[in-house]
Structure formats: C-alpha cells, structure tokens
Amino acid sequence: MKAQLLQRWNALSPRDRRSARVGLAVLAAFVLWQWGISPAWQSLQQAPAQQAQALAEWQQMQTLAAQAQALQAAASTAPLSRSATLQSLEAATRLHLGAQATLQPGADAVAVRLENASADALAQWLQALRLNARLLPTEADLRRTSPAPDAPVLWSGSVRLSGPGLTQP
C-alpha cells in the first residue's frame, strides 16, 4: 500500500505535487484552527464576562452568608422586648416608607397600612424588619396601584406582622 502511494506520488508532475502539498497544508491549517486554536480563542474572549459573572455571584453569596450569620446570631440571643420591637419597627418604617405607611399595634401583631409604597422600598423595609425587629409578615393584602403600565410599581394595602417581640408583655 505504501509502495503504491509512493509510486503514484513519484508519477505526479512537480506542479501536481506542489498543489497536493498546498492542499494538505491548507487542510492541516483548517484542522488545527478548528480543533486547536478556535476553541481556545473563544475561551479567552469569553473569560472576562464569565469572570465578572462569577464575581457577582460570589458577592451575592457573601451577602447571603452575612445575612444568615446575622439571623443565626439573632436567633441565639433573647428576643427583643415589645417596646424595643415597636421602636425598631417604627424606625424602619420611617426610614424606608416614610409617610406611605401607618402602624396600628395590636396585642400580638401589628397591622401596617400602605399607600403607594414603591416595590424597592417595601422589599427593603421587609428585610430590615426581618433582620432588626425579627418580625415577619403573616398576612398581606396588597394591590398594585401604579397609574400607568410603564410607571414605577407602587403598592397599597395592608400587611400584618408578628414575631417573638410582640407576644411579650
């Protein structure tokens, strides 16, 4: 088989041999590019975006880990007194919602009326209550009150909060 190929090769004219060599070189270059260089090149081009995404995910995980540690530390300490819980609730409400919320304390829960509260402010307020006052919503009756579909999302309604600090005398 090898002898036949060598005999055919020698039978070709110098011009045909040169054309065959160029064709083989082009084929080898294509194969090298397709399976050797191109995948590595694409990896290098995608690396900065993947690194930025991994960094963002890592930072989010660090934030969640810090929150989990704060919740674990809070769970291991004694619950806040009723007055401290209400003070923390009032402070968080003033900070995040301002005049858009009114508090109505009850025996073992607090009802909060909301009027046109932004979604971001509402989310930050709920997180602050969970972390600082150790209160969680037990009921929510919220309606979207945005004036137009492209306007910022606003919420109105009521939220009932309860937690260990409200059940104490």
PDB file of C-alpha atoms in Angstrom:
ATOM      1  CA  MET A   1       0.000   0.000   0.000  1.00  0.00           C
ATOM      2  CA  LYS A   2       2.771   2.402   0.956  1.00  0.00           C
ATOM      3  CA  ALA A   3       4.774   1.448  -2.090  1.00  0.00           C
ATOM      4  CA  GLN A   4       1.776   2.108  -4.336  1.00  0.00           C
ATOM      5  CA  LEU A   5       1.265   5.571  -2.838  1.00  0.00           C
ATOM      6  CA  LEU A   6       4.955   6.374  -3.238  1.00  0.00           C
ATOM      7  CA  GLN A   7       4.886   5.194  -6.854  1.00  0.00           C
ATOM      8  CA  ARG A   8       1.801   7.362  -7.568  1.00  0.00           C
ATOM      9  CA  TRP A   9       3.432  10.318  -5.865  1.00  0.00           C
ATOM     10  CA  ASN A  10       6.569   9.986  -7.992  1.00  0.00           C
ATOM     11  CA  ALA A  11       4.428   9.676 -11.113  1.00  0.00           C
ATOM     12  CA  LEU A  12       2.866  13.110 -10.475  1.00  0.00           C
ATOM     13  CA  SER A  13       4.326  16.142 -12.158  1.00  0.00           C
ATOM     14  CA  PRO A  14       6.145  18.657  -9.941  1.00  0.00           C
ATOM     15  CA  ARG A  15       3.228  21.062 -10.360  1.00  0.00           C
ATOM     16  CA  ASP A  16       0.681  18.455  -9.155  1.00  0.00           C
ATOM     17  CA  ARG A  17       2.919  17.555  -6.193  1.00  0.00           C
ATOM     18  CA  ARG A  18       3.142  21.209  -5.208  1.00  0.00           C
ATOM     19  CA  SER A  19      -0.665  21.548  -5.500  1.00  0.00           C
ATOM     20  CA  ALA A  20      -1.160  18.452  -3.335  1.00  0.00           C
ATOM     21  CA  ARG A  21       1.280  19.807  -0.719  1.00  0.00           C
ATOM     22  CA  VAL A  22      -0.522  23.154  -0.648  1.00  0.00           C
ATOM     23  CA  GLY A  23      -3.875  21.362  -0.354  1.00  0.00           C
ATOM     24  CA  LEU A  24      -2.593  19.219   2.525  1.00  0.00           C
ATOM     25  CA  ALA A  25      -1.143  22.315   4.222  1.00  0.00           C
ATOM     26  CA  VAL A  26      -4.472  24.143   3.901  1.00  0.00           C
ATOM     27  CA  LEU A  27      -6.316  21.101   5.260  1.00  0.00           C
ATOM     28  CA  ALA A  28      -3.859  20.801   8.178  1.00  0.00           C
ATOM     29  CA  ALA A  29      -4.212  24.532   8.936  1.00  0.00           C
ATOM     30  CA  PHE A  30      -8.021  24.224   8.910  1.00  0.00           C
ATOM     31  CA  VAL A  31      -7.958  21.221  11.244  1.00  0.00           C
ATOM     32  CA  LEU A  32      -5.516  22.982  13.579  1.00  0.00           C
ATOM     33  CA  TRP A  33      -7.708  26.101  13.632  1.00  0.00           C
ATOM     34  CA  GLN A  34     -10.992  24.223  14.026  1.00  0.00           C
ATOM     35  CA  TRP A  35      -9.951  21.925  16.868  1.00  0.00           C
ATOM     36  CA  GLY A  36      -6.918  23.617  18.374  1.00  0.00           C
ATOM     37  CA  ILE A  37      -6.891  27.379  18.149  1.00  0.00           C
ATOM     38  CA  SER A  38     -10.546  28.426  17.737  1.00  0.00           C
ATOM     39  CA  PRO A  39     -11.870  26.853  20.981  1.00  0.00           C
ATOM     40  CA  ALA A  40      -9.017  28.379  22.981  1.00  0.00           C
ATOM     41  CA  TRP A  41      -9.580  31.759  21.313  1.00  0.00           C
ATOM     42  CA  GLN A  42     -13.286  31.681  22.163  1.00  0.00           C
ATOM     43  CA  SER A  43     -12.492  30.778  25.767  1.00  0.00           C
ATOM     44  CA  LEU A  44     -10.155  33.737  26.029  1.00  0.00           C
ATOM     45  CA  GLN A  45     -12.784  36.075  24.594  1.00  0.00           C
ATOM     46  CA  GLN A  46     -15.493  34.846  26.982  1.00  0.00           C
ATOM     47  CA  ALA A  47     -13.256  34.826  30.075  1.00  0.00           C
ATOM     48  CA  PRO A  48     -13.819  38.463  31.205  1.00  0.00           C
ATOM     49  CA  ALA A  49     -17.615  38.131  31.062  1.00  0.00           C
ATOM     50  CA  GLN A  50     -17.536  34.799  32.876  1.00  0.00           C
ATOM     51  CA  GLN A  51     -15.184  36.226  35.488  1.00  0.00           C
ATOM     52  CA  ALA A  52     -17.477  39.212  36.072  1.00  0.00           C
ATOM     53  CA  GLN A  53     -20.484  36.900  36.416  1.00  0.00           C
ATOM     54  CA  ALA A  54     -18.627  34.632  38.851  1.00  0.00           C
ATOM     55  CA  LEU A  55     -17.556  37.650  40.905  1.00  0.00           C
ATOM     56  CA  ALA A  56     -21.141  38.944  41.062  1.00  0.00           C
ATOM     57  CA  GLU A  57     -22.377  35.513  42.160  1.00  0.00           C
ATOM     58  CA  TRP A  58     -19.620  35.308  44.782  1.00  0.00           C
ATOM     59  CA  GLN A  59     -20.545  38.745  46.153  1.00  0.00           C
ATOM     60  CA  GLN A  60     -24.198  37.750  46.316  1.00  0.00           C
ATOM     61  CA  MET A  61     -23.259  34.569  48.167  1.00  0.00           C
ATOM     62  CA  GLN A  62     -21.155  36.618  50.614  1.00  0.00           C
ATOM     63  CA  THR A  63     -24.119  38.917  51.247  1.00  0.00           C
ATOM     64  CA  LEU A  64     -26.429  35.958  51.823  1.00  0.00           C
ATOM     65  CA  ALA A  65     -23.863  34.334  54.131  1.00  0.00           C
ATOM     66  CA  ALA A  66     -23.607  37.541  56.173  1.00  0.00           C
ATOM     67  CA  GLN A  67     -27.401  37.705  56.435  1.00  0.00           C
ATOM     68  CA  ALA A  68     -27.553  34.060  57.508  1.00  0.00           C
ATOM     69  CA  GLN A  69     -24.926  34.678  60.168  1.00  0.00           C
ATOM     70  CA  ALA A  70     -26.835  37.727  61.389  1.00  0.00           C
ATOM     71  CA  LEU A  71     -30.032  35.689  61.591  1.00  0.00           C
ATOM     72  CA  GLN A  72     -28.253  32.887  63.442  1.00  0.00           C
ATOM     73  CA  ALA A  73     -26.772  35.372  65.901  1.00  0.00           C
ATOM     74  CA  ALA A  74     -30.171  36.991  66.376  1.00  0.00           C
ATOM     75  CA  ALA A  75     -31.835  33.619  66.932  1.00  0.00           C
ATOM     76  CA  SER A  76     -29.341  32.716  69.636  1.00  0.00           C
ATOM     77  CA  THR A  77     -29.995  35.911  71.603  1.00  0.00           C
ATOM     78  CA  ALA A  78     -33.056  36.658  73.682  1.00  0.00           C
ATOM     79  CA  PRO A  79     -35.988  38.197  71.804  1.00  0.00           C
ATOM     80  CA  LEU A  80     -36.363  41.955  71.887  1.00  0.00           C
ATOM     81  CA  SER A  81     -38.837  43.450  74.321  1.00  0.00           C
ATOM     82  CA  ARG A  82     -42.160  44.652  72.968  1.00  0.00           C
ATOM     83  CA  SER A  83     -41.141  48.298  73.240  1.00  0.00           C
ATOM     84  CA  ALA A  84     -37.771  47.655  71.533  1.00  0.00           C
ATOM     85  CA  THR A  85     -39.520  45.703  68.773  1.00  0.00           C
ATOM     86  CA  LEU A  86     -42.033  48.519  68.225  1.00  0.00           C
ATOM     87  CA  GLN A  87     -39.247  51.132  68.244  1.00  0.00           C
ATOM     88  CA  SER A  88     -37.289  49.133  65.672  1.00  0.00           C
ATOM     89  CA  LEU A  89     -40.444  48.747  63.568  1.00  0.00           C
ATOM     90  CA  GLU A  90     -41.167  52.488  63.728  1.00  0.00           C
ATOM     91  CA  ALA A  91     -37.568  53.380  62.824  1.00  0.00           C
ATOM     92  CA  ALA A  92     -37.520  51.024  59.833  1.00  0.00           C
ATOM     93  CA  THR A  93     -40.916  52.291  58.706  1.00  0.00           C
ATOM     94  CA  ARG A  94     -39.811  55.940  58.881  1.00  0.00           C
ATOM     95  CA  LEU A  95     -36.553  55.139  57.077  1.00  0.00           C
ATOM     96  CA  HIS A  96     -37.919  53.019  54.221  1.00  0.00           C
ATOM     97  CA  LEU A  97     -41.571  54.006  53.809  1.00  0.00           C
ATOM     98  CA  GLY A  98     -41.965  57.391  55.489  1.00  0.00           C
ATOM     99  CA  ALA A  99     -45.496  58.766  55.291  1.00  0.00           C
ATOM    100  CA  GLN A 100     -46.593  55.969  52.981  1.00  0.00           C
ATOM    101  CA  ALA A 101     -47.232  53.674  55.978  1.00  0.00           C
ATOM    102  CA  THR A 102     -49.210  53.871  59.197  1.00  0.00           C
ATOM    103  CA  LEU A 103     -48.762  51.467  62.100  1.00  0.00           C
ATOM    104  CA  GLN A 104     -51.618  50.012  64.154  1.00  0.00           C
ATOM    105  CA  PRO A 105     -50.186  47.922  67.027  1.00  0.00           C
ATOM    106  CA  GLY A 106     -52.329  45.111  68.370  1.00  0.00           C
ATOM    107  CA  ALA A 107     -51.990  42.641  71.228  1.00  0.00           C
ATOM    108  CA  ASP A 108     -49.716  40.141  69.464  1.00  0.00           C
ATOM    109  CA  ALA A 109     -49.282  41.671  65.999  1.00  0.00           C
ATOM    110  CA  VAL A 110     -49.004  44.961  64.169  1.00  0.00           C
ATOM    111  CA  ALA A 111     -51.111  45.977  61.189  1.00  0.00           C
ATOM    112  CA  VAL A 112     -49.476  48.308  58.706  1.00  0.00           C
ATOM    113  CA  ARG A 113     -51.456  50.300  56.120  1.00  0.00           C
ATOM    114  CA  LEU A 114     -49.543  51.145  52.964  1.00  0.00           C
ATOM    115  CA  GLU A 115     -50.397  53.827  50.418  1.00  0.00           C
ATOM    116  CA  ASN A 116     -48.447  53.938  47.150  1.00  0.00           C
ATOM    117  CA  ALA A 117     -45.263  52.373  48.504  1.00  0.00           C
ATOM    118  CA  SER A 118     -42.597  51.575  45.942  1.00  0.00           C
ATOM    119  CA  ALA A 119     -41.663  47.944  45.443  1.00  0.00           C
ATOM    120  CA  ASP A 120     -37.997  48.567  46.298  1.00  0.00           C
ATOM    121  CA  ALA A 121     -38.851  50.455  49.487  1.00  0.00           C
ATOM    122  CA  LEU A 122     -41.280  47.717  50.500  1.00  0.00           C
ATOM    123  CA  ALA A 123     -38.677  44.983  49.936  1.00  0.00           C
ATOM    124  CA  GLN A 124     -36.023  46.886  51.909  1.00  0.00           C
ATOM    125  CA  TRP A 125     -38.495  47.553  54.716  1.00  0.00           C
ATOM    126  CA  LEU A 126     -39.447  43.867  54.986  1.00  0.00           C
ATOM    127  CA  GLN A 127     -35.792  42.850  55.047  1.00  0.00           C
ATOM    128  CA  ALA A 128     -34.995  45.420  57.756  1.00  0.00           C
ATOM    129  CA  LEU A 129     -37.918  44.144  59.833  1.00  0.00           C
ATOM    130  CA  ARG A 130     -36.759  40.562  59.480  1.00  0.00           C
ATOM    131  CA  LEU A 131     -33.188  41.376  60.495  1.00  0.00           C
ATOM    132  CA  ASN A 132     -33.623  44.130  63.098  1.00  0.00           C
ATOM    133  CA  ALA A 133     -37.063  43.737  64.664  1.00  0.00           C
ATOM    134  CA  ARG A 134     -37.377  39.995  63.961  1.00  0.00           C
ATOM    135  CA  LEU A 135     -40.834  40.496  62.512  1.00  0.00           C
ATOM    136  CA  LEU A 136     -42.323  38.565  59.624  1.00  0.00           C
ATOM    137  CA  PRO A 137     -45.429  39.221  57.578  1.00  0.00           C
ATOM    138  CA  THR A 138     -48.186  36.766  58.438  1.00  0.00           C
ATOM    139  CA  GLU A 139     -50.846  38.308  56.187  1.00  0.00           C
ATOM    140  CA  ALA A 140     -50.680  40.663  53.247  1.00  0.00           C
ATOM    141  CA  ASP A 141     -53.429  42.284  51.220  1.00  0.00           C
ATOM    142  CA  LEU A 142     -51.618  44.359  48.620  1.00  0.00           C
ATOM    143  CA  ARG A 143     -52.830  45.871  45.377  1.00  0.00           C
ATOM    144  CA  ARG A 144     -50.762  47.321  42.595  1.00  0.00           C
ATOM    145  CA  THR A 145     -51.650  50.991  42.279  1.00  0.00           C
ATOM    146  CA  SER A 146     -49.304  52.156  39.536  1.00  0.00           C
ATOM    147  CA  PRO A 147     -51.041  54.798  37.409  1.00  0.00           C
ATOM    148  CA  ALA A 148     -49.653  53.554  34.082  1.00  0.00           C
ATOM    149  CA  PRO A 149     -48.093  50.303  32.864  1.00  0.00           C
ATOM    150  CA  ASP A 150     -44.728  51.985  32.269  1.00  0.00           C
ATOM    151  CA  ALA A 151     -44.752  53.850  35.620  1.00  0.00           C
ATOM    152  CA  PRO A 152     -42.828  52.534  38.648  1.00  0.00           C
ATOM    153  CA  VAL A 153     -44.601  49.771  40.551  1.00  0.00           C
ATOM    154  CA  LEU A 154     -46.465  51.078  43.619  1.00  0.00           C
ATOM    155  CA  TRP A 155     -48.339  49.043  46.229  1.00  0.00           C
ATOM    156  CA  SER A 156     -51.224  49.882  48.540  1.00  0.00           C
ATOM    157  CA  GLY A 157     -52.951  47.715  51.125  1.00  0.00           C
ATOM    158  CA  SER A 158     -52.179  46.178  54.472  1.00  0.00           C
ATOM    159  CA  VAL A 159     -49.569  43.882  55.981  1.00  0.00           C
ATOM    160  CA  ARG A 160     -49.898  42.090  59.307  1.00  0.00           C
ATOM    161  CA  LEU A 161     -46.615  41.482  61.128  1.00  0.00           C
ATOM    162  CA  SER A 162     -45.861  39.204  64.015  1.00  0.00           C
ATOM    163  CA  GLY A 163     -42.812  37.977  65.835  1.00  0.00           C
ATOM    164  CA  PRO A 164     -41.441  36.923  69.212  1.00  0.00           C
ATOM    165  CA  GLY A 165     -41.008  40.515  70.424  1.00  0.00           C
ATOM    166  CA  LEU A 166     -44.695  41.324  70.055  1.00  0.00           C
ATOM    167  CA  THR A 167     -46.001  38.424  72.151  1.00  0.00           C
ATOM    168  CA  GLN A 168     -44.173  39.593  75.260  1.00  0.00           C
ATOM    169  CA  PRO A 169     -45.888  41.949  77.733  1.00  0.00           C
TER     170      PRO A 169
END
